[in-house]
XYZ file of C-alpha atoms in Angstrom:
588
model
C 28.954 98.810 -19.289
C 32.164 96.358 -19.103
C 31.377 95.272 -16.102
C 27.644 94.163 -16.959
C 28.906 92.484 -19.936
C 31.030 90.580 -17.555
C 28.185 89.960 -15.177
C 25.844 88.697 -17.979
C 28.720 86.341 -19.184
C 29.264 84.810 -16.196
C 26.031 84.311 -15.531
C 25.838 82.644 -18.997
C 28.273 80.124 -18.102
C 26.761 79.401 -14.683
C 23.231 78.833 -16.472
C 25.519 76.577 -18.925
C 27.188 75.078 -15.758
C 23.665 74.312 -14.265
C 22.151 73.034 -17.332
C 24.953 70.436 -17.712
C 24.464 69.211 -14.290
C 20.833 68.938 -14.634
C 21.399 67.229 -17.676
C 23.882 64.653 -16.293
C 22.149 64.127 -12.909
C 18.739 63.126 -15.183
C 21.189 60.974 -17.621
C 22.294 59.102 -14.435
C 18.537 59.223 -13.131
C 17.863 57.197 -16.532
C 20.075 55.094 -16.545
C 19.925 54.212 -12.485
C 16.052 53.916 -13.560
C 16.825 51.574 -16.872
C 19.486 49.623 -14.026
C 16.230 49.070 -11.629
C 13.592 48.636 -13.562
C 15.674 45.544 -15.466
C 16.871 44.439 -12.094
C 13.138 44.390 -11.358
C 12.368 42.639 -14.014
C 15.062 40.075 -13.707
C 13.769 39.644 -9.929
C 10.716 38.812 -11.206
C 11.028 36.452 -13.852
C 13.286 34.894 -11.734
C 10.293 34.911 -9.131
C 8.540 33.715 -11.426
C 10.227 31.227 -13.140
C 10.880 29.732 -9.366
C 7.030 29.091 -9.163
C 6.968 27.845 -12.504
C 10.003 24.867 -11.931
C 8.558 24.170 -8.237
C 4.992 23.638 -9.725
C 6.776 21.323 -11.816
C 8.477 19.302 -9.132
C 5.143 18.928 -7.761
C 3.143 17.770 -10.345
C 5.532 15.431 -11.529
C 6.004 13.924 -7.596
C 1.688 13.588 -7.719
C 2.412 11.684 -11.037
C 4.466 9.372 -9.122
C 1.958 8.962 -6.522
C -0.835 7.981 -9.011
C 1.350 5.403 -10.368
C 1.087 4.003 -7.120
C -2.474 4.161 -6.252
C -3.206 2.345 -9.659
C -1.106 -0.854 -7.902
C 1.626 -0.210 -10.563
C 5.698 0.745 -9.542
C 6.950 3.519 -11.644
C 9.129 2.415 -14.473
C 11.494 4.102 -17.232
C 14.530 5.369 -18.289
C 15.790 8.987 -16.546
C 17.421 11.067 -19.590
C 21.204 11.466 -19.829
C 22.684 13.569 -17.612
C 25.559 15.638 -19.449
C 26.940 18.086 -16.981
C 26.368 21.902 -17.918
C 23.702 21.003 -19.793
C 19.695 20.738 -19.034
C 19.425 17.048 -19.684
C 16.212 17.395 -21.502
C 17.931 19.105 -24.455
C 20.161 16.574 -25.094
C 18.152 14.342 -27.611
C 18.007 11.410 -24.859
C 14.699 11.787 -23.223
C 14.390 8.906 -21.294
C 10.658 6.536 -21.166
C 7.861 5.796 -19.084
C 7.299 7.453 -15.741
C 10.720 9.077 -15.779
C 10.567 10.652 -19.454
C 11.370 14.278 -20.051
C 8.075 16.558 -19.859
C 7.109 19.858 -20.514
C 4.148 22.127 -19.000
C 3.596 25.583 -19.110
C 2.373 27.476 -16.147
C 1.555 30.884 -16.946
C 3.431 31.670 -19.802
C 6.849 29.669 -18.648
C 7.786 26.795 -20.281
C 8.891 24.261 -17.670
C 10.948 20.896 -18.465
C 11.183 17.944 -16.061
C 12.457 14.824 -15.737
C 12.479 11.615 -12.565
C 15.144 9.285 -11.377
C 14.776 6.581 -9.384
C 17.175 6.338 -6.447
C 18.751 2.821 -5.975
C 17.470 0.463 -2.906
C 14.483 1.010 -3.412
C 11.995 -0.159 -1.665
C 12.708 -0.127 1.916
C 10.746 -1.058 4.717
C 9.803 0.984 7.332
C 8.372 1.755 10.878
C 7.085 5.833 10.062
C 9.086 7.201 13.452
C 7.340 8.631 16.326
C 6.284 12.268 16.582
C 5.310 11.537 12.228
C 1.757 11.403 11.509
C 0.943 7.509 10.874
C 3.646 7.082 13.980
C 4.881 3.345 14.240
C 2.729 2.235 10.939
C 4.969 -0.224 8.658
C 4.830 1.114 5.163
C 6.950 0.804 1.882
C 8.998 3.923 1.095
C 10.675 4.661 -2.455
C 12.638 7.355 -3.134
C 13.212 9.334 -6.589
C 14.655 12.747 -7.726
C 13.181 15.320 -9.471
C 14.643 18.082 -11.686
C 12.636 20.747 -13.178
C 13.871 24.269 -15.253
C 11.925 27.003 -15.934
C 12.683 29.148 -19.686
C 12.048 31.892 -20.226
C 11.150 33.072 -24.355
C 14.467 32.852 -25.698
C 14.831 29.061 -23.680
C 16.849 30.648 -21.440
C 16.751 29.255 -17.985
C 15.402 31.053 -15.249
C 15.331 28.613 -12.171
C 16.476 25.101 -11.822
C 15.069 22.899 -8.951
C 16.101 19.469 -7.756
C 14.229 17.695 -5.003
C 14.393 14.341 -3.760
C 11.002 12.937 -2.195
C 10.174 9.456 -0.652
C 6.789 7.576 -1.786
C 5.153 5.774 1.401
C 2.895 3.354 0.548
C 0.579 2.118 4.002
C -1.590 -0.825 3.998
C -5.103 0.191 5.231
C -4.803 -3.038 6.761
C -2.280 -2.326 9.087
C -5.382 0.146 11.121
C -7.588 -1.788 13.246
C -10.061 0.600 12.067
C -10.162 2.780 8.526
C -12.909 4.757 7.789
C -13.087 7.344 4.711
C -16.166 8.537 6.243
C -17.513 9.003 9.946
C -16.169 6.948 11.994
C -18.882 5.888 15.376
C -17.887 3.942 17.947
C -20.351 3.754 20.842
C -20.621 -0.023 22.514
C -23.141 -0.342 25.291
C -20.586 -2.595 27.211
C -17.006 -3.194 27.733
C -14.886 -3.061 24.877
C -11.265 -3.189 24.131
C -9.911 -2.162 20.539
C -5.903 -2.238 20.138
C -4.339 -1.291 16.678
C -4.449 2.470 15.075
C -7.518 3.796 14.105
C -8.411 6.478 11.355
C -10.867 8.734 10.688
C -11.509 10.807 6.784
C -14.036 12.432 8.772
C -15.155 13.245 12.392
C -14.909 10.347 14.836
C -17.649 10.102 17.439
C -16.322 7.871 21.049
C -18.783 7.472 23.309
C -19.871 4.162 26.134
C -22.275 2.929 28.600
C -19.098 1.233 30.600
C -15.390 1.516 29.410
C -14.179 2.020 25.853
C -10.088 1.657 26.076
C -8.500 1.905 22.492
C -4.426 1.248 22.687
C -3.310 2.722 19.229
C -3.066 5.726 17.421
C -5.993 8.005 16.747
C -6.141 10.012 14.054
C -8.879 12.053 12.543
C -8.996 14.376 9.415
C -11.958 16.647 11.582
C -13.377 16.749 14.331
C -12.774 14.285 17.714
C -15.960 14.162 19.829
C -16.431 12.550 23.634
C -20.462 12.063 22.060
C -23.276 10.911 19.954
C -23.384 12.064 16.299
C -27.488 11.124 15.809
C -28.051 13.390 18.817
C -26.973 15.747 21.733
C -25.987 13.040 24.076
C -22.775 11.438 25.775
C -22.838 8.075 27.539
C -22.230 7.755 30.906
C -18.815 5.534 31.012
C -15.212 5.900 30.313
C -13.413 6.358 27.189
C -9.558 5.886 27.079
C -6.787 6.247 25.086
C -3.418 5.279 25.844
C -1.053 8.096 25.733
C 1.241 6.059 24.455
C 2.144 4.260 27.329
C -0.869 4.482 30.122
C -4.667 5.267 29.322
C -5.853 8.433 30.275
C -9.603 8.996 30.094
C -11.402 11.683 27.443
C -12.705 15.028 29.156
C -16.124 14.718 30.599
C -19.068 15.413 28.498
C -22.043 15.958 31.011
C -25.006 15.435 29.498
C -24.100 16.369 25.998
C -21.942 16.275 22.907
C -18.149 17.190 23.601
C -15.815 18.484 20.976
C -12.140 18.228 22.146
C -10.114 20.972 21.821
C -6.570 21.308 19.757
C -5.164 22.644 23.147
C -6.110 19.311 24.838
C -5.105 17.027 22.540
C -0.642 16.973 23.423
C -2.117 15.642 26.843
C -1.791 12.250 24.557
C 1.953 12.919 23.941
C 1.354 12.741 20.027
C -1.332 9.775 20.380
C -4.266 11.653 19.660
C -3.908 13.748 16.095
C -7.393 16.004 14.978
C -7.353 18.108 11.604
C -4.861 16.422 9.771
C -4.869 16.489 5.906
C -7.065 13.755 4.710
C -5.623 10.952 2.317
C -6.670 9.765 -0.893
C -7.709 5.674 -0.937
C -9.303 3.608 -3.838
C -12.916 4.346 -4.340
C -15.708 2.131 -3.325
C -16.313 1.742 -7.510
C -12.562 -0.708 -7.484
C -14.929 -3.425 -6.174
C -17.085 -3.107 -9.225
C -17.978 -5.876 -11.372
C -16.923 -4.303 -14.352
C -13.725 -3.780 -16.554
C -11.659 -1.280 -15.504
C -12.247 -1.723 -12.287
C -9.021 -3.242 -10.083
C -10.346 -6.048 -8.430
C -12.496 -7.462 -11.544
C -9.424 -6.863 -13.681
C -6.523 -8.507 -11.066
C -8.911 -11.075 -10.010
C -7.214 -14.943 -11.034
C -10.845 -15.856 -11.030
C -14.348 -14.615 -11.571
C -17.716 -16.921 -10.896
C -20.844 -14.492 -11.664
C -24.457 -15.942 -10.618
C -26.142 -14.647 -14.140
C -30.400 -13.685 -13.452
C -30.347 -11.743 -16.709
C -31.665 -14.982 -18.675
C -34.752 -17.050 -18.235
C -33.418 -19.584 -15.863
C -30.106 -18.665 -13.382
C -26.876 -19.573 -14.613
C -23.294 -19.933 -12.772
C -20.611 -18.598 -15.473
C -17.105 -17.746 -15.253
C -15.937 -14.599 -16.805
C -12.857 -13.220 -18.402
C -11.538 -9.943 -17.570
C -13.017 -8.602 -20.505
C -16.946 -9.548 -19.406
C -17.120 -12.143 -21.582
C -18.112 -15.898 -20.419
C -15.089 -18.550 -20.194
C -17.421 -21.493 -21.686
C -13.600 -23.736 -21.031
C -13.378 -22.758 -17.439
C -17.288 -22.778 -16.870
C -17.504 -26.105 -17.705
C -14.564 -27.291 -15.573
C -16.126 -25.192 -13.027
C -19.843 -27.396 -13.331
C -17.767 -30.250 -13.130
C -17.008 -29.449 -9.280
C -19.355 -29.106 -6.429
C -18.373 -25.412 -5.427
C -20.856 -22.960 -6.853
C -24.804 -23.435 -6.765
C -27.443 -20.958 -6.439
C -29.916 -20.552 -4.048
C -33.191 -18.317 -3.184
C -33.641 -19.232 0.658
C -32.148 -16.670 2.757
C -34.722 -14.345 3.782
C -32.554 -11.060 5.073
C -35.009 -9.395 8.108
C -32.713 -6.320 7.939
C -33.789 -5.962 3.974
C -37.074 -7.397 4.104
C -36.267 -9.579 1.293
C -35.334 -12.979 -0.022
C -31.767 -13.065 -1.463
C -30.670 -14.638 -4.615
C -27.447 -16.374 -3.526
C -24.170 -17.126 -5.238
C -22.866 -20.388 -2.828
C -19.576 -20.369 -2.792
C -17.886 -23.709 -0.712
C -14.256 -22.444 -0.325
C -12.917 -26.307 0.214
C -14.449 -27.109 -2.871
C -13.352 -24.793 -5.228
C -9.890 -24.934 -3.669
C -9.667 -29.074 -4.488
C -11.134 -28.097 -7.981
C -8.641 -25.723 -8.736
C -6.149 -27.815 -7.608
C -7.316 -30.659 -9.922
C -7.828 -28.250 -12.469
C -5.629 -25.762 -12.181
C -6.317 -23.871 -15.676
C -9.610 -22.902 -13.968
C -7.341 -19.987 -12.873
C -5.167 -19.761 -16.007
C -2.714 -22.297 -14.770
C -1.464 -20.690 -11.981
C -1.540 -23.149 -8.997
C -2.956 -22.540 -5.385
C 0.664 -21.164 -4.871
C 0.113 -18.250 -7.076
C 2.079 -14.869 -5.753
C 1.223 -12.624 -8.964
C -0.529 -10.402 -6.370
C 0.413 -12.031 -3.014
C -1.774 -14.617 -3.453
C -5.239 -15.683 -4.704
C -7.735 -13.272 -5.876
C -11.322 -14.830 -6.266
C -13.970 -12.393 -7.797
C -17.658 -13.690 -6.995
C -20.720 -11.568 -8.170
C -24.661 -11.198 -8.984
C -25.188 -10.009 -12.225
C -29.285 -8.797 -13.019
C -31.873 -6.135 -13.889
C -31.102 -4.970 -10.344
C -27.337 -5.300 -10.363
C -26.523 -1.437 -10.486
C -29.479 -0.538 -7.554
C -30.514 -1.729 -4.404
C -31.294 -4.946 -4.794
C -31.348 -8.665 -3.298
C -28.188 -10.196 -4.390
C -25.835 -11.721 -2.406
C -22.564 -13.949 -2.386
C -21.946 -16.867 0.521
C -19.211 -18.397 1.715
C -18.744 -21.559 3.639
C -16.523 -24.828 4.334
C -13.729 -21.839 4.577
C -12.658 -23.004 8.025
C -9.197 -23.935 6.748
C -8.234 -21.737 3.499
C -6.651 -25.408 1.784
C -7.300 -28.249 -0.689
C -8.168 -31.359 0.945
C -5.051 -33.262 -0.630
C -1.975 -33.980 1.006
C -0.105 -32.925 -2.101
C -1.740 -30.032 -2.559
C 0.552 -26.755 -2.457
C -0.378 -24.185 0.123
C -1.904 -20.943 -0.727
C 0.046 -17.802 -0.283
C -2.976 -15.938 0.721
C -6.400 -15.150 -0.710
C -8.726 -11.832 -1.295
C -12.372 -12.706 -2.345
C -14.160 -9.883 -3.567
C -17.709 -9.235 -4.449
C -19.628 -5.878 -5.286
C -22.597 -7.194 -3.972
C -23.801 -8.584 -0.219
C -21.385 -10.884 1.104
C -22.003 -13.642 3.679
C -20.245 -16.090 5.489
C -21.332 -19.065 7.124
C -19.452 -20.262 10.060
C -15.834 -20.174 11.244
C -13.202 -18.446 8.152
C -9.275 -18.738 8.000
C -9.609 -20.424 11.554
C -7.355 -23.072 11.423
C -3.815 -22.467 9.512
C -4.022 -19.055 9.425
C -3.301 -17.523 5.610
C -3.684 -13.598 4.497
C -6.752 -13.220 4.158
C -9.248 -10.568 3.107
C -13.139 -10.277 2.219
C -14.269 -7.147 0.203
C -17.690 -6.625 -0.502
C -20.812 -4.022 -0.695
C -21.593 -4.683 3.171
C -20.336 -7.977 5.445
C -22.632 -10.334 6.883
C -21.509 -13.106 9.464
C -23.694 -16.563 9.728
C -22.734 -18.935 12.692
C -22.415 -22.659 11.697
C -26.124 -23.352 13.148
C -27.649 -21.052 10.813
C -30.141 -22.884 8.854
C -32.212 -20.733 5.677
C -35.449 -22.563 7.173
C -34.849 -20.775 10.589
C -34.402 -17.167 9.032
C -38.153 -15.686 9.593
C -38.706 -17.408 13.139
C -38.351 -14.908 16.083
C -35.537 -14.307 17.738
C -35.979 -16.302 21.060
C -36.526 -19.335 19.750
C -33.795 -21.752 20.260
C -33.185 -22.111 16.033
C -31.871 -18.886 15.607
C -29.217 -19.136 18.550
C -25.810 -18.583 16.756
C -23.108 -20.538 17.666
C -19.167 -19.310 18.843
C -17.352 -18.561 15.455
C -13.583 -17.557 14.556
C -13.352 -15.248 11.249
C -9.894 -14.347 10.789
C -9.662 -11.716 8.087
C -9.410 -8.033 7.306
C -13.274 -6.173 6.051
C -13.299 -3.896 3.514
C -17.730 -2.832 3.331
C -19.911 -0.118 3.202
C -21.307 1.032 6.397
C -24.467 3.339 6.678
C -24.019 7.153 8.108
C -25.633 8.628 10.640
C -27.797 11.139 9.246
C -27.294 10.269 6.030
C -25.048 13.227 5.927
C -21.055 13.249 6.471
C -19.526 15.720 9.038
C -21.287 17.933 10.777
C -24.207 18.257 8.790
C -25.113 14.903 10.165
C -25.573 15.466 13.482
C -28.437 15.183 15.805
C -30.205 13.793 12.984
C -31.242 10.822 13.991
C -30.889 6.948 12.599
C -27.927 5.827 14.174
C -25.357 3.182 11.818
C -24.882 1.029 14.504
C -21.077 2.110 14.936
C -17.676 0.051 14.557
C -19.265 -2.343 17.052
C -21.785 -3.379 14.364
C -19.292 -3.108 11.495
C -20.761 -6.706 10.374
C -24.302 -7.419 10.312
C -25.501 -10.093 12.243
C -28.975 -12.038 11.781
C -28.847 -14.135 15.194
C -29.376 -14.040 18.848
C -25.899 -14.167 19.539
C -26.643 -13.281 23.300
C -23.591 -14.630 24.992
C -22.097 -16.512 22.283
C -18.756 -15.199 21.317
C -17.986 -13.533 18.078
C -13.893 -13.812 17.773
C -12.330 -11.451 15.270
C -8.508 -10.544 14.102
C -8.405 -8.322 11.044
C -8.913 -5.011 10.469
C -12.235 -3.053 9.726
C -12.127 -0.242 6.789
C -15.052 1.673 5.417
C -14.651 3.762 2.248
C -18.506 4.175 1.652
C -22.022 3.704 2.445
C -23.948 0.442 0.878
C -24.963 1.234 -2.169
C -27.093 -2.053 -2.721
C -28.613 -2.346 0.591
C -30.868 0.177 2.091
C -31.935 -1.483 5.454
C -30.803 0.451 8.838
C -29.643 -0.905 11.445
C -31.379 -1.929 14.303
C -31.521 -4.665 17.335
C -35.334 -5.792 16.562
C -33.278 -8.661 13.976
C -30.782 -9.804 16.157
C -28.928 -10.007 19.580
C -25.068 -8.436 19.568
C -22.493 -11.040 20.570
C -19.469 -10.898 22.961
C -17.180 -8.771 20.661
C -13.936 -10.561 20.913
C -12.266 -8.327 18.466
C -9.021 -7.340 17.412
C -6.801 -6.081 15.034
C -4.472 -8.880 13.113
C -0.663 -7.628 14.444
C 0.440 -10.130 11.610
C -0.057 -7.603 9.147
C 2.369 -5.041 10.508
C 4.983 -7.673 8.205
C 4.041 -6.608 4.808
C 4.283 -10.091 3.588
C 1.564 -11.039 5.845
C -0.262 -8.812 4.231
C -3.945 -10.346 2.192
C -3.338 -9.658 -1.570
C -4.663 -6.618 -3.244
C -4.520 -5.124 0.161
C -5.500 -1.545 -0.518
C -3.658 0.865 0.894
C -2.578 4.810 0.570
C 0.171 6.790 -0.554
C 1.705 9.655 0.279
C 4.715 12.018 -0.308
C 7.289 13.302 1.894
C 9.902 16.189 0.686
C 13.693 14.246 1.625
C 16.050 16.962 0.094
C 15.054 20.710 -2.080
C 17.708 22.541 -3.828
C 17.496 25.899 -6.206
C 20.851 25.288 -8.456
C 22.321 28.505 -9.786
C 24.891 27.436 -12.334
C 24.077 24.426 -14.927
């Protein structure tokens, strides 16, 4: 009996023994599981609050990058810095484009703030081997900070990261296109200077196409016809950088090069990059708001709304400038004409005539026609001269249309007269020019309008519905030195690839302006730089040959605006963002 009294006790104590270490190992299990689950937590949030702060950095770069598309340079005051401290909790917030700023992304209050590096800007050439290789462009650099709090403002994760701005002319491509970009000449032609493509770029020749530049395409690079299944019989090149080496064969139809073909170029040759974002085709509204109407030093509208046509000058605002329209009447630069009868349109056009000599002695004689500015005006580069239609049909398809002529040298007729720095005219409707433009005493030049049409200096409105053969509508050799900004038609009528083999062909780069002669063997000679950012949107007619002859396409892109301060004013132009330095900061 002892001795199972002693057996039961022991086993007592073992059971007591057991329970205890049960009980501690699930204590420890508890607490190990309390330790994980908050180190889980805290791995989160701090996941979390990562994504939060870099979402900040980012949006507050993009911010930066507006400010630049709008044609404005980021100004402020950064907050004070106090070391230890988040600098947007110390009751200095800074101003402007570098102010503190909060956002909350899911849940996580995030606080950021911008400084502007010194030096800024500085010039560049964009290195080879970068996309936009060997382009000139404008680079500023800032800092970001942004901290991620959690509920009790505590912070989670604190980012820094430097980034550069690049600002690139679309002047400084031979050819720009935010859109399709076709170029398919029946003969010989030579195009030197980068080209760009926002869409799918279509090369293609009855002889030899050689382009010496960077090519660069957001989609899709095709040896081939868009409108249908077809390639050309001749030679396309592309110099790789150095030599040209030829495009793969296409047979008999449409070729789509291959991302495994493409380092054959050595880098010269770049297919599904990211697209950029440019103006839109609305900045060359007439309109406030809009850039051009707003920067412009002057505005001369053709007015059709009344019961007879009358020549006004506008203020930014809309409003007529009765002062500066009546110094404006007292010069022989602006009339109005209905004479032109456009074959491609099928319709008489109501024409703004602009004489470029005569408005430039005018404003010299009277120079508060633009405010009191002077020819010599820099407070965009230069001279910006706003010419427009405005009527019932203004907003449509319609028969407006601005021309331009006596612009052979871009300067008053006086001795005394100051030079011009440069000048942009800009019109949302049809532009035209008559005869030879920035030829002599080159300036920076530009001409911005709904679509470009070129006049030699033997077109006569009397001639315009004779046929093509006679000897009256044989153009003349002409010299237009300037960079296009137009609308060009697409093939199809549909971007990308829903666009192809669908017929009605645009005409391509090589009919980039519209002609209205038999320019059979007369030479067309171009330096500038073509860029598309839309179709027409007041001109419906497609191209054809039946209204005119194609000239010999001396073209080329204008290597004088590779110097920024060559560059026309207002020149529009792109910006991007490229990460310089990222750092996660663990102690404040």
């Amino acid at each position: 009996m002892k001795q199972d009294r002693e057996d039961r006790g022991f086993a007592l104590i073992g059971a007591l023994l057991v329970a205890a270490l049960v009980a501690g190992l699930l204590s420890a299990h508890f607490v190990l599981t309390r330790m994980e689950r908050a180190t889980t937590h805290s791995s989160m949030s701090s996941n979390r609050g990562f994504y939060a702060a870099e979402a900040g950095l980012n949006l507050r770069a993009e911010q930066i990058r507006e400010t630049f598309l709008g044609y404005n340079r980021p100004e402020g005051t950064s907050p004070i810095v106090i070391p230890g401290t988040v600098p947007c909790r110390t009751g200095e917030p800074g101003d402007g484009d570098f102010v503190c700023r909060e956002f909350n992304f899911k849940g996580r209050d995030v606080e950021t703030y911008v400084i502007e590096l010194p030096g800024n800007p500085l010039s560049i050439v964009i290195p080879p081997g970068e996309l936009y290789q060997n382009l000139n462009a404008q680079s500023y650099f800032f800092e970001v900070q942004s901290v991620a709090v959690d509920r009790e403002t505590n912070p989670e994760a604190v980012l820094d990261m430097e980034f550069e701005s690049r600002l690139v002319p679309l002047f400084q491509f031979l050819a720009f296109y935010d859109k399709d970009l076709e170029i398919l000449p029946g003969n010989f032609m030579n195009l030197t200077g980068p080209i760009y493509s926002n869409g799918n770029l279509h090369l293609g020749t009855e002889n030899v196409l050689t382009i010496n530049g960077q090519v660069t395409v957001t989609g899709d690079l095709y040896h081939g016809r868009k409108d249908y299944d077809g390639c050309q019989p001749g030679t396309v090149q592309i110099y790789n950088p150095a030599n040209p080496m030829a495009l793969p064969g296409c047979g008999g139809g449409r070729r789509k090069l291959r991302p495994d073909e493409l380092p054959a170029w050595n880098g010269a040759i770049r297919a599904g990059v990211e697209a950029v974002t440019v103006p839109e085709p609305e900045a060359i509204d007439a309109e406030p708001g809009r850039l051009y109407w707003d920067k412009a030093d002057l505005r001369i509208m053709l007015d059709l709304n009344g019961g007879s046509p009358e020549i006004q000058v506008r203020h930014a605002n809309g409003s007529v400038d009765a002062f500066a329209t009546g110094l404006l009447a007292a010069c022989d630069a602006a009339k109005h004409s209905l004479t032109f009868h456009n074959q491609r349109e099928e319709k008489d056009i109501w024409m703004l005539e602009i004489d470029a000599r005569e408005l430039l002695n005018c404003i010299n004689g009277n120079p508060l026609l633009i405010a009191n500015r002077g020819l010599d005006d820099r407070t965009e580069g230069g001279l910006v001269w706003y010419f427009g239609v405005d009527g019932p049909l203004a907003d449509g398809l319609n028969n407006y249309g601005v021309r331009l002529g006596n612009g052979e040298k871009l300067a008053a007729e006086s001795v005394s007269a100051p030079e011009i720095e440069g000048l942009t005219v800009v019109s949302g409707q049809a532009l035209y020019v008559k005869g030879d433009w920035n030829a002599l005493d080159k300036k920076p030049a530009a001409l911005m309008a709904d679509s470009i049409n070129i006049l030699s200096g033997a077109w006569e409105d009397t001639d315009s519905m004779l046929p093509l053969d006679d000897a009256r509508r044989r153009a003349t050799p002409t010299d237009i030195r300037a960079a296009f900004l137009a609308g060009t038609d697409t093939t199809g009528n549909v971007e990308g690839s829903g666009g192809l083999n669908q017929g009605k062909y645009n005409g391509g780069l090589e009919n980039y302006p519209r002609l209205h002669e038999n320019w059979g063997g007369t030479r067309l000679y171009y330096r500038g730089s073509f860029v598309s950012l839309d179709r027409p949107r007041h001109v419906a007619g497609p191209w054809s040959l039946v209204n005119y002859i194609p000239s010999i396409r001396d073209w080329g892109f204008d290597s004088d605006f590779n110097d920024a301060a060559n560059l026309p004013p207002l020149s529009p132009r792109f910006v991007y963002v490229k990460q310089v330095l990222f750092v996660r900061e663990f102690h404040l």
